Structures are given as C-alpha cells and as structure tokens.
Backbone as CSV, one residue per row, in Angstrom:
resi,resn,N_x,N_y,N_z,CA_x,CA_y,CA_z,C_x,C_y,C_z
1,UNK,5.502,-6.947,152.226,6.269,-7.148,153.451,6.150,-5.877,154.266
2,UNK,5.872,-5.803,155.918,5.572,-4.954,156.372,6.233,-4.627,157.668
3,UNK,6.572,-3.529,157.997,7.647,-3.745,158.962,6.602,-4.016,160.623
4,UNK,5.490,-3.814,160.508,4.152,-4.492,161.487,5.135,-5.323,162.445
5,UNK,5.413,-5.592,163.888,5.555,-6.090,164.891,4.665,-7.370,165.075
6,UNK,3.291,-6.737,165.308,2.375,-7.637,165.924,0.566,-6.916,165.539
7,UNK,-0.224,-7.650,164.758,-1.448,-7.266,164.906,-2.424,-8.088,165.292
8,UNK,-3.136,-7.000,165.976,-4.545,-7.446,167.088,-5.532,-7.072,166.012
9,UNK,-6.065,-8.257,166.250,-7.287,-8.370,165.598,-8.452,-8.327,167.386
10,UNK,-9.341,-7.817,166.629,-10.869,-7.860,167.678,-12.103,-7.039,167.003
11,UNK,-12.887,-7.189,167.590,-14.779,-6.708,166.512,-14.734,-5.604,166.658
12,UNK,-13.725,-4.821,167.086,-13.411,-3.420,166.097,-12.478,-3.066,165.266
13,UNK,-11.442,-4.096,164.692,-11.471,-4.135,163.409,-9.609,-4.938,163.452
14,UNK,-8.757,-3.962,163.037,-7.622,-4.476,162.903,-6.533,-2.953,164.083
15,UNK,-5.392,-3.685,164.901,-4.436,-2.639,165.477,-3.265,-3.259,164.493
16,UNK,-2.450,-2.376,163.980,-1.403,-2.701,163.683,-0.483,-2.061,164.305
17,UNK,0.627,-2.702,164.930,1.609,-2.414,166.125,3.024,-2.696,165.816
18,UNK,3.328,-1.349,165.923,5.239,-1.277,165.373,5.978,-1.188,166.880
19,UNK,6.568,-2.015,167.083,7.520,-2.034,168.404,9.041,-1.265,168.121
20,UNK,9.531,-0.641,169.112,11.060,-0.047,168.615,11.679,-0.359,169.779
21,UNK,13.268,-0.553,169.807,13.737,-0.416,170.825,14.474,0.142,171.370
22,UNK,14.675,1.438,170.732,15.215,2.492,171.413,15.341,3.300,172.453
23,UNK,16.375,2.810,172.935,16.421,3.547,174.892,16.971,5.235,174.890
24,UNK,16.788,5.688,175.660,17.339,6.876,176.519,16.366,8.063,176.651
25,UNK,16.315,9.096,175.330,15.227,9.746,175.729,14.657,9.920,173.836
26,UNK,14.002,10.235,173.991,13.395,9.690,172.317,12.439,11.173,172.402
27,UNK,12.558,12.091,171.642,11.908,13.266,171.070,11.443,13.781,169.823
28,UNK,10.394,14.313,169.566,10.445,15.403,168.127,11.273,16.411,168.497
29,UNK,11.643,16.799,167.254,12.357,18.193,166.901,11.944,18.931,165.437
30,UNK,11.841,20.108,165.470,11.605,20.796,164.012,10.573,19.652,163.450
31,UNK,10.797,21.369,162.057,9.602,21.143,161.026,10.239,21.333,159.750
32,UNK,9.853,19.632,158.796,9.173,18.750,159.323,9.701,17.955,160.455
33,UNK,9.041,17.342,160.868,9.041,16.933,162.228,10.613,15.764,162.348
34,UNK,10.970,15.678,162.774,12.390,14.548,162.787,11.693,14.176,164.338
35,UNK,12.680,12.842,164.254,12.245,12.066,165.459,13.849,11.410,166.171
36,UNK,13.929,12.299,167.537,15.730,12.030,167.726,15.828,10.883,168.797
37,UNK,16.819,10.543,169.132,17.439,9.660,170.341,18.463,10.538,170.482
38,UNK,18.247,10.572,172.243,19.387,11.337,172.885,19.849,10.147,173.735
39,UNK,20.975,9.444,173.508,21.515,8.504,175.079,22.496,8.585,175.058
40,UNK,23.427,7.963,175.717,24.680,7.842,176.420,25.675,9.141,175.432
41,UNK,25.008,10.540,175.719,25.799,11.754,175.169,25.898,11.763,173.559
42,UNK,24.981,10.652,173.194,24.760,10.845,171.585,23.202,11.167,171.136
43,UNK,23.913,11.836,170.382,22.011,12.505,169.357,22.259,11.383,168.171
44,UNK,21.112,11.256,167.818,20.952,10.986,166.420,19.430,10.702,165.947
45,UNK,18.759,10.874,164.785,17.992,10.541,164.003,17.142,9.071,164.084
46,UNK,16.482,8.754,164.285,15.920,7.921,164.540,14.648,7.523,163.190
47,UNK,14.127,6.579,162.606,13.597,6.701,161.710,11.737,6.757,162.423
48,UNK,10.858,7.703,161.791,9.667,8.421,161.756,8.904,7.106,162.019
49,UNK,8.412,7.126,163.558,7.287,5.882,163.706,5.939,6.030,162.868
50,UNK,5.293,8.054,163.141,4.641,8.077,162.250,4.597,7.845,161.224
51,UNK,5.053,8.100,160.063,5.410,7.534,158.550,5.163,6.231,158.490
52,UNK,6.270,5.318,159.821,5.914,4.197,159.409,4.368,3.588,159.535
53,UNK,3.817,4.341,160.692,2.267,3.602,161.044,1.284,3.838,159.778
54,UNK,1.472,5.081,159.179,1.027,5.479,157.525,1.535,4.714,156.490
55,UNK,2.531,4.501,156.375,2.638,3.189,155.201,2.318,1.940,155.594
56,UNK,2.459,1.175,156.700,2.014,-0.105,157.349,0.081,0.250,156.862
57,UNK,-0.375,1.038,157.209,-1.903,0.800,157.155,-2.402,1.110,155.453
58,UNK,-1.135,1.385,154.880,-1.529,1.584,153.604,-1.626,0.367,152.691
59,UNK,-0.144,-0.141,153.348,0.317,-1.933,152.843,-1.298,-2.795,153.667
60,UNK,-1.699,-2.379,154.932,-2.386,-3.421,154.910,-3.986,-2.887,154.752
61,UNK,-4.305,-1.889,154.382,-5.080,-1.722,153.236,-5.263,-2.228,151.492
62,UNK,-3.891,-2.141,151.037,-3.822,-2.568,149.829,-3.856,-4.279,149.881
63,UNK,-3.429,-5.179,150.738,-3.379,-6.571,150.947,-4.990,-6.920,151.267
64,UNK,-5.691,-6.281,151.930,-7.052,-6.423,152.310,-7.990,-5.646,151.102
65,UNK,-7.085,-5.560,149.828,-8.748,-4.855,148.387,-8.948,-6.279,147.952
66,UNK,-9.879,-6.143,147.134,-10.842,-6.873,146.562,-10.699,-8.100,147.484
67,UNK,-10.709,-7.928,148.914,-11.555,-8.869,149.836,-12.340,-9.254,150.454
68,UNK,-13.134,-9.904,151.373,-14.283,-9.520,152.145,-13.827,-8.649,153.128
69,UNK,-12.704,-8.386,153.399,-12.483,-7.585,154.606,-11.933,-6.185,153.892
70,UNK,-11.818,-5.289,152.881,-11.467,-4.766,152.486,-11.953,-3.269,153.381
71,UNK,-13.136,-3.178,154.370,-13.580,-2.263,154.572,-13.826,-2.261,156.165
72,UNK,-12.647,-3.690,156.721,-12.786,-3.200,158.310,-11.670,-2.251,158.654
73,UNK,-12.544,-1.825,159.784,-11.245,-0.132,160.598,-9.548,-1.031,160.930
74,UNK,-8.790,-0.192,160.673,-7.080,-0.313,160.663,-7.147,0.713,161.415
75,UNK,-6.150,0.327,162.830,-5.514,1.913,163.536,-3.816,0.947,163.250
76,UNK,-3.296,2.346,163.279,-1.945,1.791,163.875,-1.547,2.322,165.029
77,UNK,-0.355,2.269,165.411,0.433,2.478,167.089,1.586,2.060,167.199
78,UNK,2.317,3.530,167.652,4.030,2.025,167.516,4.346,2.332,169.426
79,UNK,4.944,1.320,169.572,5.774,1.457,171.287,6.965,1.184,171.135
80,UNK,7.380,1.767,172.218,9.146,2.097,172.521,8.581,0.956,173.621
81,UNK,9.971,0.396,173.754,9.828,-0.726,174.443,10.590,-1.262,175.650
82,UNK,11.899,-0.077,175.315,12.865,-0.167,176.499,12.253,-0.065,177.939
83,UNK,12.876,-0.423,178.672,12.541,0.408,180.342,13.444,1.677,180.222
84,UNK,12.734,2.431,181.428,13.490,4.024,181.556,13.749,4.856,180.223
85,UNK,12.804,4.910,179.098,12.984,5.003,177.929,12.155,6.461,178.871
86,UNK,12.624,7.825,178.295,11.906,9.113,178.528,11.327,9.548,176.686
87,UNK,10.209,9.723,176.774,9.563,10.019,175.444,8.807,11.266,175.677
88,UNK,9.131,12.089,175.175,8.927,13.513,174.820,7.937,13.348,173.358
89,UNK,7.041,13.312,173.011,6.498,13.471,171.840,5.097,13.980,172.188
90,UNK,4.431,14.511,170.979,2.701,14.927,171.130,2.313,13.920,171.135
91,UNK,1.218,14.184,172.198,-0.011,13.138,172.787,-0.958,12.733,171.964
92,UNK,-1.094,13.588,170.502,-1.820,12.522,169.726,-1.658,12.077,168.620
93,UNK,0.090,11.658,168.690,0.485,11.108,167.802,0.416,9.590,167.452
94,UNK,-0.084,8.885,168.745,-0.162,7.661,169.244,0.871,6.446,169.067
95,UNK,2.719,7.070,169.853,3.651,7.053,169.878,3.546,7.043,171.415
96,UNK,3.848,5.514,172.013,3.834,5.280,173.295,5.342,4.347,173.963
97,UNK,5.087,4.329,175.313,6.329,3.702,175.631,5.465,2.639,175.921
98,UNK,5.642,1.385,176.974,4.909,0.383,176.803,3.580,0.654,178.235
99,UNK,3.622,1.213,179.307,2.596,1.757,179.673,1.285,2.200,179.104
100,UNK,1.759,3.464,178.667,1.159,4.506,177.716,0.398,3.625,177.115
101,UNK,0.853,2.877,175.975,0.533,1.908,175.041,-0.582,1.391,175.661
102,UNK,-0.901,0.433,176.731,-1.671,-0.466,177.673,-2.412,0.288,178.206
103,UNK,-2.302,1.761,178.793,-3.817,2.576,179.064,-4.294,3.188,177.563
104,UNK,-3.682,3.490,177.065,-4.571,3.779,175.828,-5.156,2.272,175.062
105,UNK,-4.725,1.535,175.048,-5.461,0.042,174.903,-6.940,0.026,175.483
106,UNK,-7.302,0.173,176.999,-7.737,-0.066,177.721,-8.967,1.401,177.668
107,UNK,-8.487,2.511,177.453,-9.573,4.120,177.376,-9.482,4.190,176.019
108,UNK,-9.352,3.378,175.067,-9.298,4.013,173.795,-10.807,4.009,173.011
109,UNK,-12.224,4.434,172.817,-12.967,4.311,172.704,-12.807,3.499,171.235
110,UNK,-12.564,3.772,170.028,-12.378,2.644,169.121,-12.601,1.222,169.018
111,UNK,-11.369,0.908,170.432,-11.464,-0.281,171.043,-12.399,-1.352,171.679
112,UNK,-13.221,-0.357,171.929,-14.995,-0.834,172.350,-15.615,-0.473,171.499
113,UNK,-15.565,-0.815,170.583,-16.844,-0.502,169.203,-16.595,-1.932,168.670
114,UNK,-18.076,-2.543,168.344,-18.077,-3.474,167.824,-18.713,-3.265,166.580
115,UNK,-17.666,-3.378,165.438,-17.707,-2.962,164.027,-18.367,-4.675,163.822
116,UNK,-18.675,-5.347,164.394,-18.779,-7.266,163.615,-17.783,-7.229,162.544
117,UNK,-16.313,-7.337,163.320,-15.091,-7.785,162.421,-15.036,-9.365,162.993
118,UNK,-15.550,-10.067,161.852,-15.268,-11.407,161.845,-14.056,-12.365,162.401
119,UNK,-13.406,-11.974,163.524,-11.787,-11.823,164.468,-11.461,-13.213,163.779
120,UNK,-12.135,-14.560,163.736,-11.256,-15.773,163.507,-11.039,-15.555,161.631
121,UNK,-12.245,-15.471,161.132,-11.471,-15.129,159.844,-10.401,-14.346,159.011
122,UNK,-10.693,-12.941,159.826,-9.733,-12.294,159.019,-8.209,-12.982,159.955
123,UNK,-7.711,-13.128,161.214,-7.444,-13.915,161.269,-6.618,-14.700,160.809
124,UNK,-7.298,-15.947,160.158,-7.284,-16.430,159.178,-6.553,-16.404,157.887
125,UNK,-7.110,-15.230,157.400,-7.354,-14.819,156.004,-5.914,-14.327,155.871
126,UNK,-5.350,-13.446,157.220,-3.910,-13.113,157.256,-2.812,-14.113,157.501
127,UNK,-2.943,-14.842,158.457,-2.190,-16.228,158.318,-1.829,-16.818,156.783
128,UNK,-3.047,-16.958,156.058,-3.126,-17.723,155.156,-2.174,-16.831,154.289
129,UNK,-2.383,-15.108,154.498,-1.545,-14.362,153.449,-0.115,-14.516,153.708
130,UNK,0.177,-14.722,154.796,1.660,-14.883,155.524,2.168,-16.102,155.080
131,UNK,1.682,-16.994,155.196,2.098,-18.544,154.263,2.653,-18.782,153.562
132,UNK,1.017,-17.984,152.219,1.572,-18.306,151.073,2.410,-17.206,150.865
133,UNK,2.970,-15.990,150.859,4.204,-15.233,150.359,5.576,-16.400,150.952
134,UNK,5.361,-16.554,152.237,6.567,-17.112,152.775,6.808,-18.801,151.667
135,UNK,5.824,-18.693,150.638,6.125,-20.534,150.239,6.641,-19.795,149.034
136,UNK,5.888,-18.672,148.478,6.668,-18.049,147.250,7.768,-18.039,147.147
137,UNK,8.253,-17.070,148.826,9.547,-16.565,148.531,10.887,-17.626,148.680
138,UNK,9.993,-19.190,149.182,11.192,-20.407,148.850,11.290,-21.033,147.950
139,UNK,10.113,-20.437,146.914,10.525,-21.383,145.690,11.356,-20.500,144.710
C-alpha cells in the first residue's frame, strides 16, 4: 500500500506523484532537514515529501521484481496543491506547488526519452496489482 496520489505512466517509464494539501507557506528548516507549515500564526511539522517520494519508489520498485517491468525508470514528485500556497524549498528537490509541477512536466528532459516502456501494459499490469490486493483485502 502506497501513499502514491496518482501515477503517469509514458515511454519513459513510470512518475509517481504524491499530492499534499497544505496551505500557507510550506518551508525547510535545519539539519536534518524538517519540512514546516507556517499559516494562520501556526508553525508546525509537516511530514517529509522527500522521504516519502524515497519509500513510494522503493514500494514500487519492490512490486515491479521478478517482472517484465522490473527495470523501467521510476521518478517521483510530490505537489502542494493549495492556491496561494508560498513554498520556500530547494529547487532540486522536486517539491512543487501545482505550476512548478506542470513546467517541470513539460522541460523535464527525462520526460522526452523514450525508454520503449510498454505504457498499456504496465498499465495494465498495475491495475491488475490494484485489484487483486483490493479482492484480498475483502476476503
């Protein structure tokens, strides 16, 4: 189970995409790195998009071994999703608001590489993985 939003599949391989919806102003701080929300005169902690985009590509690395697809490219990416959301973070953390997100979509060289990722199968192959857990977990 993966906390994954939404993934794009295309013939350069797999995006896996964490959505958040945290409004106001969203920053790093210190080392190691913490990830805060500042809004309506409150701070607080926010949980690590990075981390999460590193375990999401790990889970869907480990779901994709001993498959035929075991060896197409995984990026991840998470977006903040609010409007008027101010995001303070490093630029190549690939931690976007929903703009950001859509030009780096669009200039991301990755994105134009055609690895011949088979798009309807794997696809497919993930649907089919989504299924059957979801028939498991009703019986």
């Amino acid at each position: 189970i993966s906390p994954t939003t939404m993934i794009l599949a295309g013939s350069f391989g797999l995006l896996l995409i964490r959505c958040y919806g945290f409004g106001g102003h969203v920053y790093t701080k210190g080392s190691p790195v913490r990830w805060m929300q500042d809004m309506n005169q409150s701070i607080k902690e926010i949980p690590n998009p990075e981390d999460s985009m590193e375990q999401e590509k790990r889970l869907m690395e480990s779901a994709l071994m001993d498959s035929p697809y075991e060896n197409i490219p995984i990026y991840a990416a998470s977006v903040f999703t609010r409007h008027n959301l101010i995001l303070s973070v490093p630029k190549d953390c690939l931690v976007f608001n929903r703009s950001g997100f859509m030009e780096w979509l669009k200039t991301e060289p990755d994105f134009q590489a055609d690895n011949q990722v088979p798009v309807k199968e794997i696809s497919d192959h993930l649907v089919g993985m989504v299924k059957a857990k979801a028939a498991s977990a009703s019986t």
